C-alpha positions as protocol buffer text, in pm:
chain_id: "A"
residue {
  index: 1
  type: UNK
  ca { x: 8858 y: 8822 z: -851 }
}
residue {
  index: 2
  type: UNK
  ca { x: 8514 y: 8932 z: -734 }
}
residue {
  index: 3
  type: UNK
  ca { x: 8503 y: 9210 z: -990 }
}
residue {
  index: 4
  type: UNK
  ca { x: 8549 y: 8915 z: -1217 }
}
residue {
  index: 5
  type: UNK
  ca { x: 8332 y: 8682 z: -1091 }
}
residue {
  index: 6
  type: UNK
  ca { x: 8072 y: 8957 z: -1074 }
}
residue {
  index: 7
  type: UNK
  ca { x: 8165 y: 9079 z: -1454 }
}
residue {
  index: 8
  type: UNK
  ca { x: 8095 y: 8668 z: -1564 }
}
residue {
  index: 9
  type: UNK
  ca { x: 7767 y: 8670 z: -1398 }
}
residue {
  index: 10
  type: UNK
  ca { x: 7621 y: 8973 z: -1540 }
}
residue {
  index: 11
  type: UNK
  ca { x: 7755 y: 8853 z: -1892 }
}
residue {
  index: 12
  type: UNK
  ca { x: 7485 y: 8568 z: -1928 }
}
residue {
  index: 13
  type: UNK
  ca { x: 7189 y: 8714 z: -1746 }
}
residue {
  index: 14
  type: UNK
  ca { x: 7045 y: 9107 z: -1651 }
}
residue {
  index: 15
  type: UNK
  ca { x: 7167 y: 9175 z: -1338 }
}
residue {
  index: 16
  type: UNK
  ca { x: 6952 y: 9160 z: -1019 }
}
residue {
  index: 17
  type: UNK
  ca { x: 6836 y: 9453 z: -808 }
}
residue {
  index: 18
  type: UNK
  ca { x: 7022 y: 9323 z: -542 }
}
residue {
  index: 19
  type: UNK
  ca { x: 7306 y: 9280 z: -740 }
}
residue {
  index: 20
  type: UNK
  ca { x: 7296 y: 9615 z: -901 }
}
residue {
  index: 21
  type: UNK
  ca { x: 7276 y: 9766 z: -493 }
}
residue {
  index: 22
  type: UNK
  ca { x: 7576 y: 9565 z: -385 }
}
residue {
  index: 23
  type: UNK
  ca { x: 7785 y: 9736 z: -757 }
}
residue {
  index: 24
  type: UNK
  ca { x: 7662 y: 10085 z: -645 }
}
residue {
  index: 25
  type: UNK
  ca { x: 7813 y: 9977 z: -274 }
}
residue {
  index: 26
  type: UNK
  ca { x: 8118 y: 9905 z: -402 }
}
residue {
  index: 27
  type: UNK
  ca { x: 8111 y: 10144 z: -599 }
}
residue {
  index: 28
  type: UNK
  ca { x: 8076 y: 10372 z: -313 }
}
residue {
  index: 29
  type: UNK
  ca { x: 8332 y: 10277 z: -101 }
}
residue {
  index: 30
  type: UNK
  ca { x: 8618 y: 10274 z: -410 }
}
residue {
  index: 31
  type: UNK
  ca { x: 8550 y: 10584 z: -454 }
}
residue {
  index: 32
  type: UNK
  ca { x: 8463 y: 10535 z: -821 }
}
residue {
  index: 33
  type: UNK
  ca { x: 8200 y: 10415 z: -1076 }
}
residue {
  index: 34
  type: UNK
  ca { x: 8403 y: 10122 z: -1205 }
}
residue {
  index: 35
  type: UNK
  ca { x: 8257 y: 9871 z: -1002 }
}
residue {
  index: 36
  type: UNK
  ca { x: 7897 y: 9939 z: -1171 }
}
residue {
  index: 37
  type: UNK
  ca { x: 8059 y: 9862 z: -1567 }
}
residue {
  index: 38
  type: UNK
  ca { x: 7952 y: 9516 z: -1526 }
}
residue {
  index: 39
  type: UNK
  ca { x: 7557 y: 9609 z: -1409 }
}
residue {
  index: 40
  type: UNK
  ca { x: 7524 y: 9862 z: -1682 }
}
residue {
  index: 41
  type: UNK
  ca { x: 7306 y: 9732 z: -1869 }
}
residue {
  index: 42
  type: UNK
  ca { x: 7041 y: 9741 z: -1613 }
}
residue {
  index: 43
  type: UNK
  ca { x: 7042 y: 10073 z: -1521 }
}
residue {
  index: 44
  type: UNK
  ca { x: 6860 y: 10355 z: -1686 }
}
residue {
  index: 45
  type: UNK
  ca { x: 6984 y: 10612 z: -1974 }
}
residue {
  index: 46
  type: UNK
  ca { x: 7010 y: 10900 z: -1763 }
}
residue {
  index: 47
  type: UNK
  ca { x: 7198 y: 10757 z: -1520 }
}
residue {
  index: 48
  type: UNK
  ca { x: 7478 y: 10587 z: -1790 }
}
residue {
  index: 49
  type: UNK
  ca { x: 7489 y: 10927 z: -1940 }
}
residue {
  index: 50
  type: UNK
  ca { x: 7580 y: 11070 z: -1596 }
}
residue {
  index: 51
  type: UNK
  ca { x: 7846 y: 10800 z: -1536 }
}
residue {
  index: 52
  type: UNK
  ca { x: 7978 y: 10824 z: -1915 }
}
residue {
  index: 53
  type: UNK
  ca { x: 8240 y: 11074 z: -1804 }
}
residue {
  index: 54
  type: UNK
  ca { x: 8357 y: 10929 z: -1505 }
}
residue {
  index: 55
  type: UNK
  ca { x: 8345 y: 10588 z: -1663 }
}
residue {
  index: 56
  type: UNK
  ca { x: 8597 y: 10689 z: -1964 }
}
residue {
  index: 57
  type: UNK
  ca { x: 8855 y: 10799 z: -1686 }
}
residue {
  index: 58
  type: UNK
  ca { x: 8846 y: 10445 z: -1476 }
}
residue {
  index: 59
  type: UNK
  ca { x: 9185 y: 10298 z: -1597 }
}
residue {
  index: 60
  type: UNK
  ca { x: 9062 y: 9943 z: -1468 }
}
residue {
  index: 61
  type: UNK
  ca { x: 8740 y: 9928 z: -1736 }
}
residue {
  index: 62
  type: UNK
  ca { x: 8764 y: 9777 z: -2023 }
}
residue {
  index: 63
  type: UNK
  ca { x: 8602 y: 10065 z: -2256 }
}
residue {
  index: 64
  type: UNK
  ca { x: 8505 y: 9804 z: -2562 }
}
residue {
  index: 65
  type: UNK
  ca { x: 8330 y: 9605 z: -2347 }
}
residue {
  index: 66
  type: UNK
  ca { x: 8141 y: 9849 z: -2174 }
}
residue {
  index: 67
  type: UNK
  ca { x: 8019 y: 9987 z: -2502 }
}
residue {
  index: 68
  type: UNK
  ca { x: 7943 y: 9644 z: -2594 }
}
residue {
  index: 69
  type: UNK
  ca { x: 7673 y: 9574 z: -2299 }
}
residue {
  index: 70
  type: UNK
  ca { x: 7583 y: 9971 z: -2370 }
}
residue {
  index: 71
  type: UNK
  ca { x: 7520 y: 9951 z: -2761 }
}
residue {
  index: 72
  type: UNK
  ca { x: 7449 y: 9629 z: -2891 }
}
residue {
  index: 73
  type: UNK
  ca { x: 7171 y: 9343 z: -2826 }
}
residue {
  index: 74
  type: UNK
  ca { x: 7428 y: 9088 z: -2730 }
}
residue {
  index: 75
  type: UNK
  ca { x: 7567 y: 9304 z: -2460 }
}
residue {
  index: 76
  type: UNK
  ca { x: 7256 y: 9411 z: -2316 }
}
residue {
  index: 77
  type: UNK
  ca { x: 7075 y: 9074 z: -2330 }
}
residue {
  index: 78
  type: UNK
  ca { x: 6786 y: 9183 z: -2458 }
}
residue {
  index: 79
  type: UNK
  ca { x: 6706 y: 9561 z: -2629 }
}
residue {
  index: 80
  type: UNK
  ca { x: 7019 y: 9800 z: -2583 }
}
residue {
  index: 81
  type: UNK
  ca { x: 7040 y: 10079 z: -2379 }
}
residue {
  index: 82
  type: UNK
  ca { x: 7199 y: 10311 z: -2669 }
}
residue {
  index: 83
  type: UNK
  ca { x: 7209 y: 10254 z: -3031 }
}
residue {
  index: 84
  type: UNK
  ca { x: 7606 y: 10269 z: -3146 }
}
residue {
  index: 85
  type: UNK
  ca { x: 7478 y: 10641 z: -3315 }
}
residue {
  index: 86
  type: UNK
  ca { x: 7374 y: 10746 z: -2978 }
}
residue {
  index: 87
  type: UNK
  ca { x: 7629 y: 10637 z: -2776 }
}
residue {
  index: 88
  type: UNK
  ca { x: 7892 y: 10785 z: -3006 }
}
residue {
  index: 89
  type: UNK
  ca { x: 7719 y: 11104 z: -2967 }
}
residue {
  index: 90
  type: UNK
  ca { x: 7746 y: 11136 z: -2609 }
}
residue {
  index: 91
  type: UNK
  ca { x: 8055 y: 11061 z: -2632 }
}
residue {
  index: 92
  type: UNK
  ca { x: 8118 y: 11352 z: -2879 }
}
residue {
  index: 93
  type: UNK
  ca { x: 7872 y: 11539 z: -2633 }
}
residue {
  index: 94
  type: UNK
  ca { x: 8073 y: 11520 z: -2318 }
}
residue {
  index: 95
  type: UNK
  ca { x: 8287 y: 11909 z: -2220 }
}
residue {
  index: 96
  type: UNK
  ca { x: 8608 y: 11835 z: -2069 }
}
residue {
  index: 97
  type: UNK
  ca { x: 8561 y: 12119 z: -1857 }
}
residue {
  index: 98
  type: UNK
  ca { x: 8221 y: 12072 z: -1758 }
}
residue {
  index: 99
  type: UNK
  ca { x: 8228 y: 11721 z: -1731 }
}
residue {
  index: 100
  type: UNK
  ca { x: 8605 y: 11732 z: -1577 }
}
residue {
  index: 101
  type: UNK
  ca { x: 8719 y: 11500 z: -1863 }
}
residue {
  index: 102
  type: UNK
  ca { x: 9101 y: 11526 z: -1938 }
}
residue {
  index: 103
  type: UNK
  ca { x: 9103 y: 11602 z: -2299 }
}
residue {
  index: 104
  type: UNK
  ca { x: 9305 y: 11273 z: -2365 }
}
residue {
  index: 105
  type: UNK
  ca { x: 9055 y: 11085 z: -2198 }
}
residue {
  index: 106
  type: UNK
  ca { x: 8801 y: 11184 z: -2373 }
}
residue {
  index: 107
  type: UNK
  ca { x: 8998 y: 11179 z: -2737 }
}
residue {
  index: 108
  type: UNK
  ca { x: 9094 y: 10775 z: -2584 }
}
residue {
  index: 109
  type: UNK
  ca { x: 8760 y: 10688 z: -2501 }
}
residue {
  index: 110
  type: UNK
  ca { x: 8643 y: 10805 z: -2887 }
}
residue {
  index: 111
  type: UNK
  ca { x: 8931 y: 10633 z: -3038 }
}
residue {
  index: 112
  type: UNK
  ca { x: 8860 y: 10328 z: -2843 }
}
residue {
  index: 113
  type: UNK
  ca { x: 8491 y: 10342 z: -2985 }
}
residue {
  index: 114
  type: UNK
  ca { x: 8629 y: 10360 z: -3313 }
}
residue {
  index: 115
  type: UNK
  ca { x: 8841 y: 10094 z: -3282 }
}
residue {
  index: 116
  type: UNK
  ca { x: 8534 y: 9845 z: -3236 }
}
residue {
  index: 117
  type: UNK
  ca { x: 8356 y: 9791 z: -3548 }
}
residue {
  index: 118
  type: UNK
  ca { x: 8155 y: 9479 z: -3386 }
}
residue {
  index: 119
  type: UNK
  ca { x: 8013 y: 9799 z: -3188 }
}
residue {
  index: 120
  type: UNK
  ca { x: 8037 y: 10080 z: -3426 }
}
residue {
  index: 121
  type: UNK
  ca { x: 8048 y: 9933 z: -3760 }
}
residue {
  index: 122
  type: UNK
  ca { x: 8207 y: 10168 z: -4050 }
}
């Protein structure tokens, strides 16, 4: 229910610092970057590209949506993060053994991407 709330809240508006510290607390104490998908958008490149492969792997996050707030105007409420090209790429970039990325994680998390066109038009 909180993620929810949380996830509502950051839909409408960029999140605040304080709300981005409180995701990255949670976040900590889960155990695992899911509770940051909704406070995305306000964090910086480098740090989305280092989540990218632990994000793809969180069964709970909603993959279109994340690469909705990542990749398009709408989602980032304001200039995106990534452009869809971008994105795409570092999804194509990511190792599964460097990045310790089951192989059909990774092959769900590009099928997922192309399976959103209002993301990653054909």
């Amino acid at each position: 229910l909180v993620e929810h709330m949380v996830d509502v809240l950051c839909a409408s508006q960029l999140p605040s610092e304080a709300m981005v510290t409180a995701c990255r607390e949670r976040a900590d104490t889960q155990g695992h970057c899911g509770a940051l998908a909704p406070v995305l958008a306000a964090l910086d490149k480098e740090e989305v590209l280092a989540l990218l492969p632990a994000l793809i792997q969180v069964p709970t996050v909603n993959l279109k949506q994340i690469y909705r707030r990542l990749a398009t105007s709408a989602g980032a409420l304001g200039d995106p993060l990534f452009t869809p090209a971008e994105l795409l790429v570092a999804l194509h970039a990511l190792d599964p053994r460097q990045d310790h990325v089951p192989p059909r994680a990774l092959i769900a998390a590009v099928d997922e991407a192309l399976h959103a066109p209002d993301v990653f038009p054909q």
